[in-house]
Coordinates of C-alpha atoms in Angstrom, one line a residue:
D1 CA 8.6 -71.2 -12.4
N2 CA 6.1 -68.2 -12.8
N3 CA 2.4 -68.0 -12.0
S4 CA 0.5 -68.8 -16.1
Y5 CA -1.8 -66.2 -14.9
M6 CA 1.4 -63.7 -15.0
K7 CA 3.5 -64.4 -18.0
N8 CA 4.1 -60.9 -19.5
I9 CA 4.7 -57.9 -17.4
L10 CA 5.9 -54.3 -18.4
V11 CA 8.3 -52.6 -16.9
T12 CA 8.2 -49.1 -17.2
G13 CA 11.4 -47.2 -16.5
G14 CA 13.2 -50.4 -16.9
A15 CA 16.7 -49.1 -17.6
G16 CA 17.1 -47.6 -14.3
F17 CA 18.7 -48.6 -11.7
I18 CA 16.4 -50.3 -9.8
G19 CA 14.2 -50.9 -12.7
S20 CA 17.1 -52.9 -15.2
H21 CA 18.0 -55.0 -12.0
T22 CA 14.3 -56.0 -11.4
C23 CA 14.0 -56.8 -15.5
L24 CA 17.2 -59.0 -15.2
A25 CA 15.3 -61.0 -12.2
L26 CA 12.2 -61.8 -13.8
L27 CA 14.2 -62.6 -17.2
E28 CA 15.4 -65.3 -15.1
K29 CA 12.6 -66.4 -14.1
G30 CA 11.1 -67.0 -17.8
Y31 CA 8.7 -63.9 -18.0
N32 CA 8.3 -61.9 -21.1
V33 CA 9.4 -58.6 -19.8
Y34 CA 8.6 -55.1 -22.1
V35 CA 10.1 -52.2 -20.9
I36 CA 8.7 -48.4 -21.5
D37 CA 12.3 -45.7 -21.2
S38 CA 12.7 -42.7 -22.4
F39 CA 16.1 -42.5 -21.3
V40 CA 16.2 -39.5 -19.9
N41 CA 18.2 -40.1 -16.6
S42 CA 19.1 -43.6 -17.8
S43 CA 21.3 -45.1 -20.5
P44 CA 20.0 -48.4 -22.9
K45 CA 23.4 -49.6 -22.0
S46 CA 22.3 -50.8 -18.8
L47 CA 19.5 -52.7 -20.9
E48 CA 22.2 -54.1 -23.2
R49 CA 23.8 -55.4 -19.9
V50 CA 20.7 -57.2 -18.8
I51 CA 20.8 -58.7 -22.1
N52 CA 24.5 -59.4 -22.0
I53 CA 24.5 -60.8 -18.4
Y54 CA 21.2 -63.3 -19.4
K55 CA 23.0 -64.5 -22.7
K56 CA 25.9 -65.3 -21.0
K57 CA 24.3 -67.7 -18.5
H58 CA 21.2 -68.9 -20.7
F59 CA 23.0 -68.8 -24.6
D60 CA 20.9 -71.3 -26.4
S61 CA 17.4 -69.9 -25.0
N62 CA 15.2 -66.9 -26.2
L63 CA 15.4 -63.6 -24.5
N64 CA 11.9 -62.1 -23.9
L65 CA 12.7 -58.5 -23.6
N66 CA 11.1 -56.0 -25.7
I67 CA 12.3 -51.8 -25.3
F68 CA 9.9 -49.6 -26.8
K69 CA 11.6 -45.8 -26.4
G70 CA 8.9 -42.9 -25.9
D71 CA 7.6 -41.2 -23.0
L72 CA 4.7 -41.9 -20.4
R73 CA 3.5 -38.1 -20.6
D74 CA 2.5 -38.8 -24.7
K75 CA -0.4 -41.0 -23.6
N76 CA -0.5 -41.5 -27.8
F77 CA 2.9 -43.5 -27.1
V78 CA 1.6 -45.5 -24.3
Q79 CA -1.6 -45.9 -26.5
I80 CA 0.9 -47.5 -29.2
V81 CA 2.8 -49.7 -27.0
F82 CA -0.2 -51.4 -25.7
S83 CA -1.9 -52.1 -29.1
D84 CA 1.3 -53.2 -30.2
I85 CA 1.5 -55.7 -27.6
Y86 CA -2.0 -56.9 -28.1
K87 CA -1.8 -57.0 -32.1
S88 CA 0.6 -59.9 -31.2
N89 CA -1.7 -61.9 -29.4
R90 CA -0.4 -61.4 -26.0
K91 CA -1.9 -59.4 -23.4
I92 CA -0.1 -57.5 -20.6
D93 CA -0.9 -59.4 -17.0
G94 CA 1.2 -56.9 -14.8
V95 CA 2.7 -53.6 -15.0
I96 CA 5.7 -52.6 -12.3
H97 CA 5.9 -48.4 -12.4
F98 CA 9.5 -47.4 -12.1
A99 CA 9.6 -44.6 -14.6
G100 CA 9.5 -40.9 -13.2
L101 CA 12.2 -38.2 -11.8
K102 CA 13.7 -38.6 -8.1
S103 CA 16.1 -35.5 -7.2
V104 CA 14.6 -34.1 -4.4
L105 CA 16.6 -31.3 -5.4
E106 CA 15.7 -31.2 -8.9
S107 CA 11.9 -31.7 -7.8
K108 CA 12.5 -27.8 -5.4
K109 CA 13.5 -26.3 -8.1
N110 CA 11.0 -27.9 -11.1
P111 CA 8.3 -28.5 -9.2
L112 CA 6.1 -28.4 -12.7
L113 CA 8.1 -31.0 -14.2
Y114 CA 7.9 -33.1 -11.5
W115 CA 4.1 -33.6 -11.4
K116 CA 3.9 -33.8 -15.0
T117 CA 6.5 -36.5 -15.1
N118 CA 5.3 -38.1 -12.0
V119 CA 1.5 -37.7 -12.1
L120 CA 0.5 -37.2 -15.3
G121 CA 2.8 -39.8 -16.4
T122 CA 1.0 -42.4 -14.2
L123 CA -2.5 -41.0 -14.9
N124 CA -1.8 -41.7 -18.8
L125 CA -0.7 -45.3 -18.0
L126 CA -2.9 -46.0 -15.5
E127 CA -6.3 -44.9 -18.4
I128 CA -4.6 -46.5 -21.0
M129 CA -4.3 -50.2 -18.6
N130 CA -7.8 -49.3 -17.7
S131 CA -8.9 -49.3 -21.6
Y132 CA -6.9 -52.9 -22.0
N133 CA -8.1 -53.8 -18.9
C134 CA -4.8 -54.4 -17.8
L135 CA -5.6 -54.8 -13.7
N136 CA -2.2 -55.7 -11.8
F137 CA -0.1 -52.8 -10.7
V138 CA 3.1 -52.6 -8.6
F139 CA 4.4 -49.0 -8.1
S140 CA 7.2 -47.4 -7.0
S141 CA 6.5 -45.4 -3.9
S142 CA 9.1 -44.1 -1.7
A143 CA 9.8 -43.8 2.2
T144 CA 9.8 -40.1 1.0
V145 CA 5.6 -39.7 1.6
Y146 CA 6.3 -40.2 5.2
A147 CA 6.6 -37.1 7.8
Q148 CA 9.3 -36.8 9.4
S149 CA 10.0 -38.8 12.6
K150 CA 13.0 -38.7 15.0
S151 CA 13.8 -41.9 15.8
S152 CA 10.8 -44.5 15.4
L153 CA 10.5 -47.1 12.9
L154 CA 8.1 -46.1 10.2
K155 CA 5.0 -48.2 9.7
E156 CA 2.8 -48.4 6.9
E157 CA 0.3 -46.1 8.9
S158 CA 2.6 -43.7 9.8
E159 CA 1.2 -40.1 9.5
T160 CA 2.4 -39.1 5.9
G161 CA 3.8 -35.8 4.9
P162 CA 6.4 -35.9 2.7
I163 CA 8.4 -31.9 2.8
N164 CA 9.3 -31.6 -1.0
P165 CA 7.5 -31.6 -4.8
Y166 CA 9.1 -35.3 -5.2
G167 CA 7.1 -37.2 -2.4
N168 CA 4.2 -35.1 -2.8
T169 CA 4.2 -36.6 -6.4
K170 CA 4.5 -40.4 -4.8
L171 CA 2.0 -39.6 -2.2
T172 CA -0.8 -38.2 -4.6
V173 CA -0.2 -41.6 -6.8
E174 CA -0.9 -43.6 -3.7
K175 CA -4.0 -41.8 -3.5
L176 CA -5.1 -41.9 -6.8
L177 CA -4.7 -45.6 -6.8
E178 CA -6.6 -45.7 -3.6
D179 CA -9.2 -43.8 -5.2
I180 CA -9.5 -46.2 -8.8
F181 CA -9.5 -49.2 -6.3
K182 CA -12.4 -47.7 -4.4
S183 CA -14.4 -47.0 -7.7
Q184 CA -13.8 -50.7 -9.5
E185 CA -13.4 -52.3 -6.0
N186 CA -14.2 -55.3 -8.0
E187 CA -11.4 -55.1 -9.9
C188 CA -8.3 -53.8 -9.3
K189 CA -4.9 -55.2 -7.8
F190 CA -2.4 -52.3 -6.6
V191 CA 0.2 -51.9 -4.6
S192 CA 2.4 -49.1 -3.9
L193 CA 5.8 -50.6 -2.4
R194 CA 7.9 -47.5 0.1
Y195 CA 11.2 -48.1 -0.8
F196 CA 13.9 -46.9 1.5
N197 CA 17.2 -46.4 0.5
P198 CA 18.4 -49.1 -2.6
I199 CA 22.3 -49.7 -2.8
G200 CA 24.7 -52.1 -4.4
S201 CA 24.5 -54.3 -7.7
H202 CA 24.0 -57.2 -9.0
S203 CA 26.6 -60.0 -7.9
P204 CA 29.0 -60.0 -10.6
G205 CA 29.1 -56.1 -10.8
L206 CA 28.6 -55.6 -14.0
L207 CA 24.9 -54.0 -13.8
G208 CA 24.9 -51.5 -10.8
E209 CA 23.8 -47.4 -10.5
N210 CA 24.9 -45.9 -13.8
P211 CA 22.8 -42.3 -14.1
V212 CA 23.3 -40.0 -16.6
G213 CA 24.8 -36.8 -15.1
I214 CA 26.0 -36.2 -11.5
P215 CA 24.4 -38.8 -9.0
N216 CA 21.9 -38.2 -6.3
N217 CA 22.3 -41.4 -4.3
I218 CA 25.0 -41.9 -2.0
F219 CA 26.5 -45.3 -3.2
P220 CA 27.7 -44.1 -6.7
L221 CA 28.8 -40.8 -5.0
I222 CA 31.2 -43.0 -2.4
I223 CA 32.5 -45.3 -5.3
N224 CA 33.2 -41.8 -7.4
T225 CA 35.3 -40.6 -4.5
A226 CA 37.1 -44.1 -4.2
A227 CA 37.9 -44.3 -7.8
G228 CA 39.2 -40.8 -8.0
I229 CA 36.6 -39.2 -10.1
Q230 CA 35.5 -37.0 -7.4
K231 CA 37.6 -35.1 -4.9
E232 CA 35.8 -36.1 -1.5
L233 CA 32.5 -37.2 -0.6
N234 CA 30.1 -34.3 0.9
I235 CA 28.3 -35.2 4.3
Y236 CA 25.7 -33.1 4.8
G237 CA 25.7 -32.3 8.3
N238 CA 27.0 -34.2 11.6
D239 CA 25.1 -32.5 13.7
W240 CA 21.8 -34.2 13.7
P241 CA 20.5 -36.1 16.4
T242 CA 21.4 -39.6 16.0
K243 CA 24.0 -41.6 17.5
D244 CA 26.8 -40.0 15.4
G245 CA 25.3 -36.8 14.1
T246 CA 24.6 -37.9 10.4
C247 CA 21.9 -39.0 9.3
V248 CA 20.5 -42.8 9.7
R249 CA 19.4 -44.4 6.7
D250 CA 17.9 -47.8 6.1
Y251 CA 20.0 -49.7 2.9
I252 CA 18.5 -52.0 1.0
H253 CA 20.2 -53.9 -1.4
V254 CA 18.5 -53.5 -5.1
M255 CA 18.4 -57.9 -5.6
D256 CA 16.3 -58.0 -2.8
L257 CA 14.2 -54.7 -3.7
A258 CA 14.2 -56.3 -7.3
E259 CA 12.9 -59.9 -6.1
A260 CA 10.4 -58.0 -3.9
H261 CA 8.7 -56.7 -6.7
I262 CA 8.4 -60.2 -8.0
K263 CA 7.0 -61.7 -4.9
V264 CA 4.5 -58.9 -4.6
L265 CA 3.0 -60.0 -8.1
D266 CA 2.8 -63.2 -7.7
F267 CA 1.2 -62.5 -4.2
L268 CA -1.4 -60.6 -6.3
S269 CA -2.1 -63.1 -9.0
E270 CA -3.2 -65.3 -6.2
E271 CA -5.0 -62.4 -4.2
S272 CA -8.4 -60.9 -4.7
P273 CA -8.8 -57.2 -5.7
T274 CA -7.0 -55.4 -3.2
Y275 CA -4.8 -51.9 -2.4
F276 CA -1.8 -51.4 0.1
N277 CA 1.1 -50.0 0.7
L278 CA 4.1 -51.7 2.1
N279 CA 8.0 -50.5 3.3
V280 CA 10.9 -52.3 1.6
G281 CA 13.5 -52.2 3.9
T282 CA 15.8 -53.8 6.1
G283 CA 14.4 -52.7 9.6
I284 CA 18.2 -51.4 10.4
G285 CA 19.3 -48.1 10.6
T286 CA 22.8 -47.6 9.4
S287 CA 24.4 -44.0 9.5
V288 CA 26.4 -42.3 6.4
I289 CA 29.8 -42.7 7.9
E290 CA 29.2 -46.5 9.1
L291 CA 28.5 -46.8 5.4
V292 CA 31.1 -45.0 4.6
K293 CA 33.5 -47.1 7.3
T294 CA 31.9 -50.0 5.9
F295 CA 32.8 -49.1 2.5
E296 CA 36.4 -48.8 3.3
K297 CA 37.3 -51.7 5.3
V298 CA 35.5 -54.0 3.0
N299 CA 37.3 -52.8 -0.4
N300 CA 40.2 -51.9 1.7
V301 CA 40.4 -48.1 0.5
K302 CA 40.2 -44.5 1.9
I303 CA 37.5 -42.4 1.4
N304 CA 38.2 -38.8 1.8
Y305 CA 35.0 -36.7 2.9
V306 CA 33.8 -33.6 4.3
F307 CA 31.3 -32.4 6.4
K308 CA 29.0 -29.8 4.9
G309 CA 25.8 -27.9 6.4
R310 CA 22.5 -29.9 6.5
R311 CA 20.7 -30.0 3.4
M312 CA 17.0 -28.6 3.2
G313 CA 14.8 -31.6 3.2
D314 CA 16.7 -34.3 4.7
A315 CA 15.4 -36.0 7.6
P316 CA 17.5 -37.6 10.6
Y317 CA 16.5 -41.2 10.5
V318 CA 14.2 -42.9 8.2
V319 CA 14.1 -46.5 8.9
A320 CA 11.4 -49.3 8.1
D321 CA 9.2 -51.0 10.2
N322 CA 9.1 -54.1 7.9
S323 CA 6.4 -56.5 9.9
L324 CA 4.2 -56.1 7.6
S325 CA 6.2 -56.8 4.2
N326 CA 7.7 -59.9 6.3
S327 CA 4.2 -61.1 7.3
K328 CA 2.0 -60.6 4.0
I329 CA 5.1 -61.7 1.5
N330 CA 7.6 -62.2 3.1
I331 CA 9.8 -60.0 1.1
L332 CA 12.9 -59.9 3.1
T333 CA 14.0 -63.5 4.7
K334 CA 16.0 -63.0 7.1

């Protein structure tokens, strides 16, 4: 039942964890989906899984998924993708921009790579979009843009102050979007979604989080420990100023996050030109120990974990105030 105004959606980084789940949700709602992915951090297998899940359910219908392999840092490649789509008498109605590098640790070791990928890649995309008069843009930002908070919920207007290069690149893109919006106020519709901690997988468990190399996120690490792929789970710090000494995070289910992107696109189709930031989280803080205990209980397994020293760049408490997203777009229906 998608809005006739939004039909063809370009998803950058569509093979990644959140990207692949969002592609599936878009296809389920009848959108034509175009994916750009370099497959540096993700596998083409995740898109094969999307196709298989979709075909099992809709074996008779067309699958409107087109995949372009390439890197956003290559502006010429981005230009070719757009001209290919427009040559087939279609236009891109909206862009969901997931593509980017996301390891906090790696960003500290290699800031040049992060700035080039996350900022230059986005600049190239926005320039080409601009030349095609493509104006609807949903950006994957992150709660890492916020300054440290001891125990209060983070609101969209809370102080920003990233403590690592990864967060700096996300905040820089937000500022860039705001600048473009202010310069062409009569046209652009941009939203930056500040994710908290995405987790989980599509219900049959056929998708999920399957990064190339060593995972950065906690959930695959818990699963690898449960499956015996790794001996133990490292928990960084048990002396944080929190209820049990371990870091508290706001874990949001990846399918809720995928739905949020589509709701935001729908919202933009009705909205006059705008730019705003929006938290996407549950508003509920869960400590690392609570997460592990819940996993053990639900799956009836034992997770071996060891405490290590605090990790540089970690914050004790990162939980969303999601009242704006609830009122504006009703992202997380309670």
